[in-house]
Amino acid sequence: MSAGEWAGLIAAGALVLLVVLLAVPILKVGRTLDEATLTIRQAREQSAPILSQASTTVAHVNSNLERVDDITGNAANVSSNVAALSSVVAATLGSPLIKVAAFSYGVRSAAKKKREGQALADAAARDKAERRARRAARRAA
């Protein structure tokens, strides 16, 4: 055997050793990929029921939201009707009520002034009577 044959034999052995050393990680990577594939398949199988339940839940929520929209619309209708009714009441009763209130205030003020004027007139009459009585008492004395 010549030196070239020994070199070829060593190179062939090194190549076999390299292939064996690389085969182990490649086999491990293959097993890892198989496990990942199984895990993905299980996740997909388990997620289908969850997604169907989620879609059912979303459908129920949407129907409830439609009812809430109807309720909100009705509440808006009621509030606009109440606003219209209050403006009608204010227009029909507001002005007459204001006039009645102003009239009653005027009557009360006039009655009060009349009582005050009567009281002043009575006081003036008493003063006048007292002055006359004093003058008469002075003349008689």
XYZ file of N, CA and C in Angstrom:
423
model
N 0.805 -1.161 0.000
C 0.000 0.000 0.000
C 0.860 1.240 0.000
N 0.421 2.066 -0.859
C 1.224 3.267 -1.009
C 0.675 4.372 -0.124
N 1.380 5.460 -0.093
C 0.992 6.581 0.763
C -0.318 7.172 0.282
N -0.586 7.193 -1.023
C -1.832 7.732 -1.561
C -3.018 6.882 -1.143
N -2.764 5.526 -1.121
C -3.859 4.651 -0.715
C -4.178 4.850 0.763
N -3.097 5.000 1.601
C -3.311 5.267 3.013
C -4.041 6.605 3.203
N -3.698 7.575 2.439
C -4.358 8.890 2.546
C -5.815 8.759 2.152
N -6.136 8.004 1.093
C -7.516 7.795 0.647
C -8.302 7.048 1.703
N -7.637 6.025 2.337
C -8.293 5.251 3.376
C -8.603 6.133 4.591
N -7.685 6.981 4.959
C -7.891 7.894 6.093
C -9.000 8.894 5.757
N -8.993 9.404 4.525
C -10.017 10.346 4.096
C -11.382 9.672 4.105
N -11.456 8.388 3.638
C -12.721 7.672 3.630
C -13.205 7.444 5.061
N -12.310 7.082 5.965
C -12.678 6.876 7.366
C -13.160 8.173 8.005
N -12.485 9.273 7.700
C -12.888 10.570 8.244
C -14.275 10.945 7.717
N -14.530 10.614 6.435
C -15.831 10.919 5.842
C -16.917 10.086 6.512
N -16.665 8.811 6.769
C -17.631 7.949 7.458
C -17.872 8.480 8.863
N -16.820 8.869 9.571
C -16.946 9.414 10.917
C -17.757 10.713 10.902
N -17.529 11.560 9.902
C -18.268 12.827 9.763
C -19.735 12.551 9.500
N -20.031 11.577 8.628
C -21.424 11.239 8.333
C -22.117 10.712 9.588
N -21.466 9.885 10.366
C -22.044 9.338 11.598
C -22.277 10.463 12.603
N -21.294 11.339 12.734
C -21.448 12.442 13.682
C -22.580 13.396 13.273
N -22.758 13.607 11.980
C -23.826 14.484 11.513
C -25.185 13.785 11.507
N -25.211 12.473 11.432
C -26.468 11.742 11.394
C -27.214 11.860 12.722
N -26.490 11.863 13.835
C -27.126 11.933 15.154
C -27.923 13.231 15.315
N -27.363 14.408 15.063
C -28.175 15.634 15.205
C -29.312 15.696 14.185
N -29.046 15.164 12.979
C -30.104 15.198 11.965
C -31.272 14.323 12.416
N -31.002 13.169 12.991
C -32.072 12.312 13.507
C -32.816 12.996 14.658
N -32.103 13.673 15.539
C -32.742 14.391 16.646
C -33.621 15.520 16.126
N -33.159 16.256 15.128
C -33.954 17.335 14.522
C -35.204 16.747 13.882
N -35.069 15.583 13.253
C -36.234 14.924 12.647
C -37.273 14.554 13.692
N -36.824 13.995 14.840
C -37.757 13.658 15.918
C -38.437 14.916 16.475
N -37.657 15.973 16.598
C -38.217 17.235 17.091
C -39.285 17.749 16.141
N -39.030 17.668 14.837
C -40.021 18.102 13.850
C -41.267 17.223 13.906
N -41.100 15.906 14.133
C -42.258 15.023 14.266
C -43.104 15.408 15.478
N -42.445 15.675 16.599
C -43.164 16.094 17.810
C -43.878 17.425 17.584
N -43.204 18.354 16.908
C -43.823 19.654 16.620
C -45.050 19.468 15.740
N -44.955 18.570 14.761
C -46.096 18.304 13.886
C -47.258 17.728 14.690
N -46.988 16.788 15.595
C -48.043 16.221 16.437
C -48.674 17.283 17.339
N -47.856 18.127 17.894
C -48.364 19.186 18.771
C -49.247 20.149 18.002
N -48.835 20.503 16.800
C -49.632 21.415 15.972
C -50.959 20.766 15.610
N -50.930 19.481 15.268
C -52.158 18.775 14.920
C -53.115 18.740 16.119
N -52.598 18.446 17.326
C -53.437 18.414 18.526
C -54.008 19.798 18.835
N -53.200 20.816 18.672
C -53.676 22.178 18.925
C -54.787 22.542 17.956
N -54.639 22.149 16.695
C -55.670 22.431 15.699
C -56.961 21.695 16.040
N -56.856 20.434 16.457
C -58.038 19.648 16.795
C -58.749 20.214 18.029
N -57.977 20.714 18.984
C -58.581 21.258 20.197
C -59.089 22.679 20.006
N -58.543 23.384 19.041
C -58.978 24.768 18.841
C -60.270 24.859 18.041
N -60.623 23.843 17.295
C -61.860 23.896 16.502
C -63.091 24.062 17.397
N -63.266 23.279 18.471
C -64.429 23.501 19.337
C -64.407 24.870 20.017
N -63.227 25.285 20.398
C -63.131 26.600 21.060
C -63.565 27.700 20.104
N -63.128 27.612 18.859
C -63.505 28.635 17.880
C -64.998 28.592 17.579
N -65.586 27.395 17.533
C -67.031 27.320 17.277
C -67.801 27.912 18.461
N -67.337 27.657 19.687
C -67.981 28.257 20.857
C -67.813 29.771 20.854
N -66.663 30.237 20.428
C -66.429 31.684 20.366
C -67.357 32.327 19.344
N -67.553 31.666 18.210
C -68.455 32.242 17.195
C -69.891 32.249 17.707
N -70.292 31.210 18.450
C -71.631 31.192 19.051
C -71.780 32.325 20.063
N -70.754 32.513 20.868
C -70.788 33.593 21.863
C -70.887 34.959 21.185
N -70.141 35.141 20.128
C -70.185 36.420 19.406
C -71.571 36.635 18.805
N -72.193 35.578 18.303
C -73.544 35.706 17.752
C -74.535 36.116 18.836
N -74.415 35.524 20.027
C -75.299 35.904 21.136
C -75.060 37.351 21.559
N -73.815 37.735 21.625
C -73.495 39.116 22.006
C -74.056 40.096 20.980
N -73.948 39.748 19.706
C -74.492 40.628 18.672
C -76.002 40.764 18.798
N -76.704 39.659 19.084
C -78.157 39.755 19.246
C -78.510 40.610 20.457
N -77.751 40.469 21.551
C -78.002 41.310 22.727
C -77.696 42.776 22.437
N -76.657 43.025 21.654
C -76.343 44.416 21.288
C -77.443 45.018 20.423
N -78.048 44.215 19.575
C -79.168 44.726 18.775
C -80.324 45.113 19.684
N -80.577 44.296 20.718
C -81.640 44.644 21.669
C -81.296 45.922 22.423
N -80.031 46.053 22.808
C -79.614 47.276 23.508
C -79.762 48.483 22.590
N -79.456 48.308 21.305
C -79.650 49.405 20.355
C -81.117 49.790 20.272
N -82.010 48.795 20.246
C -83.444 49.091 20.226
C -83.867 49.838 21.479
N -83.372 49.381 22.631
C -83.719 50.038 23.897
C -83.204 51.475 23.901
N -81.990 51.667 23.422
C -81.419 53.011 23.377
C -82.222 53.914 22.448
N -82.631 53.357 21.306
C -83.454 54.138 20.377
C -84.786 54.520 20.999
N -85.403 53.580 21.715
C -86.673 53.882 22.382
C -86.489 54.930 23.469
N -85.398 54.834 24.206
C -85.132 55.838 25.244
C -84.923 57.221 24.621
N -84.257 57.267 23.493
C -84.062 58.553 22.804
C -85.411 59.100 22.339
N -86.280 58.215 21.851
C -87.623 58.624 21.430
C -88.399 59.200 22.602
N -88.350 58.501 23.730
C -89.078 58.959 24.915
C -88.560 60.313 25.367
N -87.249 60.478 25.389
C -86.701 61.761 25.850
C -87.074 62.899 24.895
N -87.106 62.622 23.593
C -87.521 63.683 22.661
C -89.003 63.984 22.826
N -89.817 62.951 23.093
C -91.246 63.190 23.328
C -91.473 63.986 24.603
N -90.709 63.687 25.645
C -90.832 64.444 26.893
C -90.409 65.896 26.682
N -89.360 66.092 25.912
C -88.915 67.462 25.632
C -89.991 68.230 24.862
N -90.591 67.556 23.877
C -91.659 68.210 23.111
C -92.851 68.506 24.002
N -93.218 67.558 24.864
C -94.346 67.761 25.764
C -94.084 68.902 26.735
N -92.877 68.970 27.262
C -92.579 70.055 28.201
C -92.598 71.412 27.501
N -92.169 71.455 26.251
C -92.238 72.742 25.528
C -93.684 73.117 25.233
N -94.526 72.110 24.937
C -95.951 72.399 24.713
C -96.588 72.902 25.998
N -96.297 72.239 27.116
C -96.858 72.666 28.403
C -96.365 74.063 28.750
N -95.100 74.303 28.503
C -94.565 75.646 28.797
C -95.223 76.690 27.921
N -95.491 76.343 26.656
C -96.107 77.318 25.748
C -97.559 77.566 26.109
N -98.301 76.505 26.481
C -99.734 76.691 26.750
C -100.005 77.183 28.162
N -99.292 76.675 29.145
C -99.556 77.053 30.523
C -98.574 78.073 31.067
N -97.420 78.162 30.468
C -96.383 79.039 31.007
C -96.781 80.501 30.999
N -97.235 80.976 29.873
C -97.589 82.383 29.764
C -98.776 82.736 30.664
N -99.865 81.959 30.645
C -100.953 82.287 31.574
C -100.553 82.180 33.036
N -99.746 81.197 33.374
C -99.307 81.076 34.764
C -98.454 82.268 35.180
N -97.617 82.717 34.265
C -96.792 83.892 34.562
C -97.689 85.112 34.763
N -98.720 85.222 33.931
C -99.640 86.363 34.066
C -100.416 86.289 35.374
N -100.870 85.082 35.745
C -101.594 84.921 37.009
C -100.673 85.243 38.181
N -99.433 84.770 38.107
C -98.489 85.055 39.186
C -98.224 86.553 39.294
N -98.074 87.202 38.166
C -97.826 88.652 38.191
C -99.054 89.396 38.724
N -100.249 88.955 38.316
C -101.476 89.603 38.795
C -101.633 89.435 40.301
N -101.383 88.179 40.776
C -101.529 87.948 42.217
C -100.484 88.760 42.993
N -99.285 88.903 42.441
C -98.277 89.726 43.102
C -98.742 91.185 43.167
N -99.314 91.646 42.070
C -99.813 93.025 42.053
C -100.931 93.234 43.050
N -101.856 92.261 43.141
C -102.955 92.380 44.107
C -102.417 92.387 45.528
N -101.453 91.483 45.812
C -100.881 91.447 47.163
C -100.170 92.760 47.482
N -99.426 93.276 46.509
C -98.713 94.543 46.750
C -99.694 95.681 46.996
N -100.762 95.709 46.193
C -101.759 96.770 46.366
C -102.449 96.644 47.727
N -102.783 95.415 48.117
C -103.445 95.228 49.416
C -102.503 95.642 50.544
N -101.234 95.292 50.408
C -100.270 95.662 51.441
C -100.135 97.182 51.528
N -100.045 97.817 50.369
C -99.919 99.284 50.379
C -101.176 99.934 50.934
N -102.330 99.334 50.616
C -103.579 99.895 51.150
C -103.603 99.757 52.666
N -103.183 98.575 53.181
C -103.137 98.400 54.639
C -102.157 99.383 55.256
N -100.984 99.533 54.604
C -100.004 100.483 55.137
C -100.554 101.903 55.077
N -101.242 102.239 53.981
C -101.831 103.586 53.854
C -102.927 103.802 54.888
N -103.746 102.784 55.119
C -104.801 102.877 56.129
C -104.191 103.051 57.509
N -103.103 102.295 57.751
C -102.435 102.417 59.053
C -101.871 103.827 59.214
N -101.288 104.379 58.141
C -100.769 105.752 58.214
C -101.907 106.752 58.422
N -103.008 106.517 57.716
C -104.147 107.429 57.876
C -104.701 107.347 59.293
N -104.799 106.135 59.838
C -105.277 105.986 61.215
C -104.330 106.671 62.191
N -103.010 106.490 61.964
C -102.025 107.126 62.843
C -102.131 108.642 62.734
N -102.320 109.134 61.516
C -102.446 110.589 61.336
C -103.713 111.102 62.022
N -104.781 110.337 61.941
C -106.034 110.754 62.582
C -105.869 110.760 64.095
N -105.195 109.752 64.639
C -104.964 109.728 66.088
C -104.121 110.932 66.524
N -103.057 111.207 65.737
C -102.204 112.350 66.068
C -103.019 113.644 66.056
N -103.877 113.755 65.056
C -104.690 114.953 64.938
C -105.645 115.065 66.125
N -106.226 113.925 66.505
C -107.151 113.928 67.638
C -106.406 114.264 68.923
N -105.201 113.741 69.075
C -104.423 114.036 70.275
C -104.048 115.518 70.331
N -103.698 116.094 69.189
C -103.348 117.528 69.171
C -104.559 118.385 69.530
N -105.715 117.999 68.989
C -106.936 118.750 69.315
C -107.254 118.637 70.809
N -107.048 117.406 71.324
C -107.348 117.204 72.741
C -106.389 118.046 73.603
N -105.120 118.116 73.188
C -104.167 118.925 73.943
C -104.530 120.411 73.873
N -104.930 120.847 72.683
C -105.302 122.278 72.542
C -106.543 122.588 73.389
N -107.479 121.647 73.350
C -108.687 121.865 74.123
C -108.363 121.880 75.639
N -107.427 121.018 76.051
C -107.033 120.970 77.456
C -106.322 122.266 77.847
N -105.537 122.821 76.949
C -104.843 124.072 77.239
C -105.828 125.232 77.340
N -106.800 125.221 76.476
C -107.787 126.313 76.499
C -108.659 126.231 77.772
N -108.937 125.048 78.164
C -109.787 124.869 79.328
C -108.999 125.174 80.629
N -107.795 125.135 80.606
C -107.036 125.348 81.824
C -106.703 126.750 82.121
